[in-house]
GROMACS .gro file of C-alpha atoms in nm:
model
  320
    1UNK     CA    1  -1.297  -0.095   1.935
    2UNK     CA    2  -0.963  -0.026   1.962
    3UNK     CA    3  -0.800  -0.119   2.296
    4UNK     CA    4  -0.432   0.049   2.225
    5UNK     CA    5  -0.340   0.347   2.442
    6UNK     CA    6  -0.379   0.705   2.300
    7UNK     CA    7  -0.020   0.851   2.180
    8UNK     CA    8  -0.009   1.225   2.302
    9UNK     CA    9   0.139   1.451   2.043
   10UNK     CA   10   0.515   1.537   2.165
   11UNK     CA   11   0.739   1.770   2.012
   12UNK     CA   12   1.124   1.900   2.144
   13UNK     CA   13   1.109   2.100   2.436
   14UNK     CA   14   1.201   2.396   2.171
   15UNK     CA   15   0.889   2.339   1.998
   16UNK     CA   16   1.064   2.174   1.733
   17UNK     CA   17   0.888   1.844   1.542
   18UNK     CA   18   1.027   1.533   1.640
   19UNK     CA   19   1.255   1.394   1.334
   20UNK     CA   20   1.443   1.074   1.224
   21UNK     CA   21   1.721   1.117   1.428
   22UNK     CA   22   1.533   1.127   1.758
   23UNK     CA   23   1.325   0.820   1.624
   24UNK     CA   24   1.691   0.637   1.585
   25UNK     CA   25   1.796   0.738   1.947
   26UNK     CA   26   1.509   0.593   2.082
   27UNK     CA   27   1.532   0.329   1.914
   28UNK     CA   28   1.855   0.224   2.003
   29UNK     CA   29   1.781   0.363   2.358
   30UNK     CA   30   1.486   0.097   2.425
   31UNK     CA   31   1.602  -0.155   2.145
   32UNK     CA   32   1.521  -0.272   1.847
   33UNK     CA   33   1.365  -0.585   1.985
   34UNK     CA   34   1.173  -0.415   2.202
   35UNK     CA   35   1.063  -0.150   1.964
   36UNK     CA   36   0.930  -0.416   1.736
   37UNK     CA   37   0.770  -0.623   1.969
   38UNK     CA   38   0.587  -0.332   2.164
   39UNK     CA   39   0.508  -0.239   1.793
   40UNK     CA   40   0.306  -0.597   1.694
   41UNK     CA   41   0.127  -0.543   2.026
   42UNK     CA   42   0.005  -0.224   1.945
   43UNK     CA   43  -0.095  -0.317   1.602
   44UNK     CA   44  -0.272  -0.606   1.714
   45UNK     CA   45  -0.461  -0.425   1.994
   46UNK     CA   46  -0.550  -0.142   1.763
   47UNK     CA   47  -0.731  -0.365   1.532
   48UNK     CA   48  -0.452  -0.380   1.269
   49UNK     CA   49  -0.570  -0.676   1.155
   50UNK     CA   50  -0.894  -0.664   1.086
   51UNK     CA   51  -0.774  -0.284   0.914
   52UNK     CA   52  -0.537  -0.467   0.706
   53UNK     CA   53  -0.830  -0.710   0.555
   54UNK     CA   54  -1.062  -0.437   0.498
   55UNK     CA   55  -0.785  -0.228   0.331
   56UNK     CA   56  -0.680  -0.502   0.110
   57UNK     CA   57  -1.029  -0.539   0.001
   58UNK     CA   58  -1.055  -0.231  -0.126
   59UNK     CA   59  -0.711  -0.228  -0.291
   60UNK     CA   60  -0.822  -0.517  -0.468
   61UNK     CA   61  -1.087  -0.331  -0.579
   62UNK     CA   62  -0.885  -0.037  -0.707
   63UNK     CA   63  -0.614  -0.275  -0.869
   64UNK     CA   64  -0.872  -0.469  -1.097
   65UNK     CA   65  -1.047  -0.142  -1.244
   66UNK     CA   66  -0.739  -0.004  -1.295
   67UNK     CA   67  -0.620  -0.290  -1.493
   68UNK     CA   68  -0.913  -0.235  -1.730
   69UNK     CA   69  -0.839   0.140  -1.779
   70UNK     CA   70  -0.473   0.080  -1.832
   71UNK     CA   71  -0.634  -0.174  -2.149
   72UNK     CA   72  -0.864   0.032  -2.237
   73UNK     CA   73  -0.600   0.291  -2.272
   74UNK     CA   74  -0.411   0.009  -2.480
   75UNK     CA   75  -0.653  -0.026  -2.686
   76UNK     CA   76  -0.672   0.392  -2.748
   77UNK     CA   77  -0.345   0.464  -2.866
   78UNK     CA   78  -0.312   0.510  -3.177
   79UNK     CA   79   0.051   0.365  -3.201
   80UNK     CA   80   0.047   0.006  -3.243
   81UNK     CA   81   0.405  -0.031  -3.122
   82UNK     CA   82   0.340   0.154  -2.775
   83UNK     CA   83  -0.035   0.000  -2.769
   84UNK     CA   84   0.188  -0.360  -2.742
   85UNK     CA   85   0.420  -0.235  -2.504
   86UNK     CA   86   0.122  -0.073  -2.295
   87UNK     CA   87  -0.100  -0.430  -2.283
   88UNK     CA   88   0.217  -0.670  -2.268
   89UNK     CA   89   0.303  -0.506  -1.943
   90UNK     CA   90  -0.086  -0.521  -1.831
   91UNK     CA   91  -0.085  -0.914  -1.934
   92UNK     CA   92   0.263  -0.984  -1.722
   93UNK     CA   93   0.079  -0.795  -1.412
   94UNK     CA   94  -0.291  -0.838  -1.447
   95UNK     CA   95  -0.420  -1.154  -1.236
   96UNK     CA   96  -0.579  -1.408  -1.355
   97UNK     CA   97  -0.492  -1.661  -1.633
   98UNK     CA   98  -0.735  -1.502  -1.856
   99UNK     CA   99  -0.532  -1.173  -1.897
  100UNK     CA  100  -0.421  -1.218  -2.278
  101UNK     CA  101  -0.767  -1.018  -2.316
  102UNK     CA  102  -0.572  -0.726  -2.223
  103UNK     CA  103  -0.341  -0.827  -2.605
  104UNK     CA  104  -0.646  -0.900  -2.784
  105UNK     CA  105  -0.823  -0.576  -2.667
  106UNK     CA  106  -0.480  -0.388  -2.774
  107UNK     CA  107  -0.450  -0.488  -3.080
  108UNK     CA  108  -0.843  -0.557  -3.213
  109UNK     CA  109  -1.003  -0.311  -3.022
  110UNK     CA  110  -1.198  -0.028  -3.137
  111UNK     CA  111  -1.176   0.317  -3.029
  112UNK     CA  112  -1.512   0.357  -2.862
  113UNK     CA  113  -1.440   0.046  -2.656
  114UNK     CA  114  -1.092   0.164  -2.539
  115UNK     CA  115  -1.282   0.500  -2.431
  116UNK     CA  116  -1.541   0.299  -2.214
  117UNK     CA  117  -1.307   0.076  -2.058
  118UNK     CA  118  -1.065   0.354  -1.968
  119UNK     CA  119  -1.332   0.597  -1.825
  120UNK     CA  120  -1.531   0.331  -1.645
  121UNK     CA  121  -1.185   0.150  -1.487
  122UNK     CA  122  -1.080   0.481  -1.403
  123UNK     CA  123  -1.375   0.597  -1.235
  124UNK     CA  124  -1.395   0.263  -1.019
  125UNK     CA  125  -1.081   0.240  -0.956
  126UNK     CA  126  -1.107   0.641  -0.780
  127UNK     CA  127  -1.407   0.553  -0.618
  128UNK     CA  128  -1.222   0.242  -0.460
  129UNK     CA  129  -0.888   0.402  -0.353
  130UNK     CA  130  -1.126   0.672  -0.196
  131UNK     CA  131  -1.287   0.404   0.037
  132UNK     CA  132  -0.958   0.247   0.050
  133UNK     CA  133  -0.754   0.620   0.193
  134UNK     CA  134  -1.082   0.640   0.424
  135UNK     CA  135  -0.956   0.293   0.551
  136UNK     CA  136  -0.661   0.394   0.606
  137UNK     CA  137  -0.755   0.748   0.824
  138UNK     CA  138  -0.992   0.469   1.065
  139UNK     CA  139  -0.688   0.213   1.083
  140UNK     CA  140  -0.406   0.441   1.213
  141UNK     CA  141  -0.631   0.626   1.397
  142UNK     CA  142  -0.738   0.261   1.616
  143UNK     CA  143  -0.364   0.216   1.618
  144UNK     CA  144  -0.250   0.577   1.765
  145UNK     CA  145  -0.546   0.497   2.028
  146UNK     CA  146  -0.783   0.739   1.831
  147UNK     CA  147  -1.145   0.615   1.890
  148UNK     CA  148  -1.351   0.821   1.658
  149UNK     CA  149  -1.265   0.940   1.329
  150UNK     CA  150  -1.325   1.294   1.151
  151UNK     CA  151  -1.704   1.400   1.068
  152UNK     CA  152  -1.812   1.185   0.696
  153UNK     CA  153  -1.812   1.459   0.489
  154UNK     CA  154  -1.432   1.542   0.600
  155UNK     CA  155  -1.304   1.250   0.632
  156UNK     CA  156  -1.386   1.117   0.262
  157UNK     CA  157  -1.335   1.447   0.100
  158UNK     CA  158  -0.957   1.433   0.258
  159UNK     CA  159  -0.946   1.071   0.151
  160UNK     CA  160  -1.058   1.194  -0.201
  161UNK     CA  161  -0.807   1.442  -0.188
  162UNK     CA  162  -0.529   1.167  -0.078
  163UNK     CA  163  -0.673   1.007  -0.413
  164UNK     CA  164  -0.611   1.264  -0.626
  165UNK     CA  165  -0.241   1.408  -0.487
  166UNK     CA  166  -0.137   1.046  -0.392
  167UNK     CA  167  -0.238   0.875  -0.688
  168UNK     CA  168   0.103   0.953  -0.938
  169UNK     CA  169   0.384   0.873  -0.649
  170UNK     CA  170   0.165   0.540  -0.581
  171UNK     CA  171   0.089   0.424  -0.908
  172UNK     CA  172   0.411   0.487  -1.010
  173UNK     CA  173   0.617   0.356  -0.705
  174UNK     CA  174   0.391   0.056  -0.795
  175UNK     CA  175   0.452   0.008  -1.176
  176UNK     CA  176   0.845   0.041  -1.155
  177UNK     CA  177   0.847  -0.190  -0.865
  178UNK     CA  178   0.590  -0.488  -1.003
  179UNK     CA  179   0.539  -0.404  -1.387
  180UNK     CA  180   0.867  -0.214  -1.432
  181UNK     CA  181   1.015  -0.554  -1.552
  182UNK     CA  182   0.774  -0.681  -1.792
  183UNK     CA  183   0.762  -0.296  -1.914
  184UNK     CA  184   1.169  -0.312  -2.008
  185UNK     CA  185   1.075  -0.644  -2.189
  186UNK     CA  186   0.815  -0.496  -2.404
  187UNK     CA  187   1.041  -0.178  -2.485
  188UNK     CA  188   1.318  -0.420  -2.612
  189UNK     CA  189   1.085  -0.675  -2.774
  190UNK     CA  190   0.931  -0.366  -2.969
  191UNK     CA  191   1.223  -0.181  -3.102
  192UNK     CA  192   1.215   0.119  -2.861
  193UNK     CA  193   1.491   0.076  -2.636
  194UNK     CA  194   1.805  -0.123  -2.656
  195UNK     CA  195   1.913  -0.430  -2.404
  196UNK     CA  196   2.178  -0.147  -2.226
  197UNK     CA  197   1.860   0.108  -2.180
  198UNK     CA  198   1.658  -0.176  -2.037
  199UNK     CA  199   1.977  -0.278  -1.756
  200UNK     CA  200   1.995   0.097  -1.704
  201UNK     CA  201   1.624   0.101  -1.630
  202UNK     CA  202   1.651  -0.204  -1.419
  203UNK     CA  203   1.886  -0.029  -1.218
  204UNK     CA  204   1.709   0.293  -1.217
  205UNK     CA  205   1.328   0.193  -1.119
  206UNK     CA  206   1.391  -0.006  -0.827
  207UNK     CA  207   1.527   0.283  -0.627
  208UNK     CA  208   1.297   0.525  -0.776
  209UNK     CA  209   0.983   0.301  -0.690
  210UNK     CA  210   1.094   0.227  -0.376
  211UNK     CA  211   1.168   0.586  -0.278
  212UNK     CA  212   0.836   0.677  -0.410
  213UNK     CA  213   0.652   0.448  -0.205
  214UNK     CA  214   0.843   0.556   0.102
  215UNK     CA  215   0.729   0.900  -0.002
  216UNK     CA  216   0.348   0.842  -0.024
  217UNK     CA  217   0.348   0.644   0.252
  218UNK     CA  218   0.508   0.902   0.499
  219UNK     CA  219   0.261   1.181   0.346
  220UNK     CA  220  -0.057   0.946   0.450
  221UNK     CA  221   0.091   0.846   0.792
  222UNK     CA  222   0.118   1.281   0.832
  223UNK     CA  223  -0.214   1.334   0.754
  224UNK     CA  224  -0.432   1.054   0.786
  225UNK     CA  225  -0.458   1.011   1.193
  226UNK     CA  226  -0.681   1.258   1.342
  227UNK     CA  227  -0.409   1.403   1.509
  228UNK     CA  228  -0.077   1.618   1.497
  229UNK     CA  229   0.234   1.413   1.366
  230UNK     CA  230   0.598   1.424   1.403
  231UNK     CA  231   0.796   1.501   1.112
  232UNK     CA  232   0.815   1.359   0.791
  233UNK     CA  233   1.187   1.242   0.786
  234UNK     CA  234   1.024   1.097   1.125
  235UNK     CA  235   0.738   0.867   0.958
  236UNK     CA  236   0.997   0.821   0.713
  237UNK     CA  237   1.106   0.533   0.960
  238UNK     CA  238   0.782   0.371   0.965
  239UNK     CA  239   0.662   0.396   0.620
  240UNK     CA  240   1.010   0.247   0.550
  241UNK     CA  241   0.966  -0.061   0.765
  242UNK     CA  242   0.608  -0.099   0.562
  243UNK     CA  243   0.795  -0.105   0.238
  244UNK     CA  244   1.066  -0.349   0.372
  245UNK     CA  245   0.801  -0.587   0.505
  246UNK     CA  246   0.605  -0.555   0.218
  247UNK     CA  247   0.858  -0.652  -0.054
  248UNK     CA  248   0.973  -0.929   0.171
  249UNK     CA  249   0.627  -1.045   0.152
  250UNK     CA  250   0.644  -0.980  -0.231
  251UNK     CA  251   0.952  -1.183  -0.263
  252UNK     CA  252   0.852  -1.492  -0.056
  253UNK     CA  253   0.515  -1.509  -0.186
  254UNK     CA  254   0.676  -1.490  -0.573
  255UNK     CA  255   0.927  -1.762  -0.417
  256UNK     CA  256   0.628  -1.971  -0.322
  257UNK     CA  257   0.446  -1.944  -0.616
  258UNK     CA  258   0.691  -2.006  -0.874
  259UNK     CA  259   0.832  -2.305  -0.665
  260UNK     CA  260   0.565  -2.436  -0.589
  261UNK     CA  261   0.448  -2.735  -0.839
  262UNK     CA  262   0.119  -2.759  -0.743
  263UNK     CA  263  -0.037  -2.419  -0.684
  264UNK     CA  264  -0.125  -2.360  -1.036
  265UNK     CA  265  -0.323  -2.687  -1.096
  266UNK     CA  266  -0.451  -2.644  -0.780
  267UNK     CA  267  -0.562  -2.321  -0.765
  268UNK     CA  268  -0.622  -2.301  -1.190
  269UNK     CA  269  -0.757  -1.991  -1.363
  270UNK     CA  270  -0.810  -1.792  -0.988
  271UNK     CA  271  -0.445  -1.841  -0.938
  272UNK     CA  272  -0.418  -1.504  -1.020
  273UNK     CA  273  -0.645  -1.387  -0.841
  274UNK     CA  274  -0.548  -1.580  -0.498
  275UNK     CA  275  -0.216  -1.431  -0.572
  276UNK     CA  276  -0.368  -1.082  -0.560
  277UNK     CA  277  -0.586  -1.146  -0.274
  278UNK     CA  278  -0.282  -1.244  -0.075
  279UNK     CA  279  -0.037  -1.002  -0.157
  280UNK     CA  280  -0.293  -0.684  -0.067
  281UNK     CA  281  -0.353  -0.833   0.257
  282UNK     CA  282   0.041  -0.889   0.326
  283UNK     CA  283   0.115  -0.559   0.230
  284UNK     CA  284  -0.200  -0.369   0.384
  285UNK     CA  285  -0.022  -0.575   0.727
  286UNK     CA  286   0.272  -0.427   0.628
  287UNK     CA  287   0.137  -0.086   0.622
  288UNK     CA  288  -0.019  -0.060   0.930
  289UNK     CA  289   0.280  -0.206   1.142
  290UNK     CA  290   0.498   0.083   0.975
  291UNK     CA  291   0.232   0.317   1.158
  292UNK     CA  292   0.227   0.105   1.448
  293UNK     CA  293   0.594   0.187   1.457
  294UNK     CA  294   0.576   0.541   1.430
  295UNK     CA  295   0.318   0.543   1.731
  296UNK     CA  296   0.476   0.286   1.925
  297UNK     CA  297   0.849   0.512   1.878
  298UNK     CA  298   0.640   0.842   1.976
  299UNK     CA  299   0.443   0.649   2.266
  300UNK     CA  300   0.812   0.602   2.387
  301UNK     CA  301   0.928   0.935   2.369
  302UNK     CA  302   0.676   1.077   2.614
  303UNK     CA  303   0.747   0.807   2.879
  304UNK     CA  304   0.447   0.553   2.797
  305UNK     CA  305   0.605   0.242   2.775
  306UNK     CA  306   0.290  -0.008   2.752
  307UNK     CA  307   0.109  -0.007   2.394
  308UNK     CA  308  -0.177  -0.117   2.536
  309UNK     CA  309  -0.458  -0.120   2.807
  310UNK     CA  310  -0.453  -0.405   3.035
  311UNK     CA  311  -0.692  -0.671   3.016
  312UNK     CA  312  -1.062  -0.573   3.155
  313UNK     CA  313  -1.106  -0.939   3.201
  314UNK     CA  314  -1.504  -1.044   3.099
  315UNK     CA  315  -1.772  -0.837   3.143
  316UNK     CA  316  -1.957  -0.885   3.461
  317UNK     CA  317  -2.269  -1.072   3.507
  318UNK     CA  318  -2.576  -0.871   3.614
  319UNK     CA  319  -2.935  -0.979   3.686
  320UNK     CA  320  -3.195  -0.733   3.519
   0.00000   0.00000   0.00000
């Protein structure tokens, strides 16, 4: 149970939404130090963490199916050269040291296995990012000091709806970012693009991913908490801090791991997989900080300066 105070919806006194430039005054108003700190102690009292490992659960759980779609789509196209480029970017990205299935399944697959693999990852994956958007409507809704969520039905039909809209920007914003590399490769390796198309696509996807990311993540922070938001340009703010953290995160744990002499004979074929694990969970932290921000900012603007409820102390003891 959530133990953060409840954010009341502000707007201007013109009945204007609050935007990014009112987020950046107060910001600088109250400082940044105290902005971010204030922040952590709202996402810790409104059960960010234990949000964050539920939510990287279940993107685990989306990731993996959709691994096997994307090879089972590999293994459906009819073009060997773009079947190659299509599983060499699922084998640089897919965890696990086992992933040259996704090459074999490309290029000795048959068609009736390609169209099983791709329907049945697809399926689970959708089923899993449902559960996983549902997640994310009970997290920032513990963090904005919401107690209950919607009714069932609502709340995971909007979360399959957040699916279904959400699911380009986000799979997108994450291919460019994490396969976008390994995807230039293959084009060059296969004859489709030239080593000046792949630096112009270097340059190209990392803004573009980035700024789709941003994008997705502002649209869930708008509609996810059972509640009225600020504006987009707003959340903007906060979904921008979760991408920041999250790619440091990305960065540092990539540092670690291909530094690190050991990890791979320690950790063997789940390497991978540990790698994944880890980098859902850093990022599903990262996520729900960027709304802890947004709440925290908006918590600030209509005079509550604490994040949380003071400390009830232990229950007390009764004789029955």
């Amino acid at each position: 149970m959530t133990t953060a105070r409840t954010v009341p919806v502000t707007t201007e006194m013109d009945g204007d939404e609050l935007d990014a430039e009112d987020a950046w005054h107060l910001a600088r108003r109250h400082g940044l130090r105290h902005v971010v700190v204030s922040s952590f102690v709202r996402f810790r009292y409104g059960d960010g963490f234990t949000n964050s490992r539920a939510l990287a659960l279940q993107t685990c759980l989306a990731v993996v199916p959709f691994m096997l779609a994307v090879t089972g789509l590999a293994a459906d196209i009819d073009d060997d050269r773009w079947a190659r480029v299509v599983a060499a970017t699922v084998n640089a990205i897919a965890p696990g040291q086992g992933t040259n299935d996704a090459l074999a399944a490309a290029a000795g697959g048959s068609e009736r296995s390609g169209e099983i693999a791709l329907t049945f990852g697809l399926l689970f994956a959708l089923v899993s990012m449902t559960t996983a958007m549902a997640q994310v409507e009970r997290g920032t809704n513990r963090i904005y000091g919401i107690r209950r969520d919607r009714p069932a039905l609502h709340k995971y039909g909007r979360a399959a709806v957040f699916t279904v809209v959400l699911a380009a920007p986000v799979g997108l914003g994450f291919l460019l970012l994490v396969g976008g590399g390994a995807f230039g490769d293959a084009m060059v390796a296969e004859g489709v693009w030239t080593e000046t198309a792949e630096d112009w696509w270097d340059w190209v996807r990392w803004p573009l991913g980035v700024a789709m990311l941003v994008f997705a993540i502002a649209v869930l922070l708008d509609h996810a908490p059972r509640r009225r938001q600020p504006a987009l340009s707003w959340l903007a703010l906060g979904s921008g801090t979760a991408v920041a953290l999250s790619a440091v995160a990305t960065g540092g744990l990539a540092a670690y791991v291909s530094l690190s002499a050991s990890f791979s004979s320690t950790y063997g074929p789940l390497a991978g997989v540990f790698v994944l694990l880890l980098w859902s969970l850093l990022s599903s932290m990262a996520f729900f900080y960027g709304a802890a921000v947004c709440a925290q900012l908006e918590a600030l603007r209509a005079g509550d300066d604490q994040p949380a409820y003071d400390d009830p102390g232990r229950p007390h003891r009764q004789t029955v």
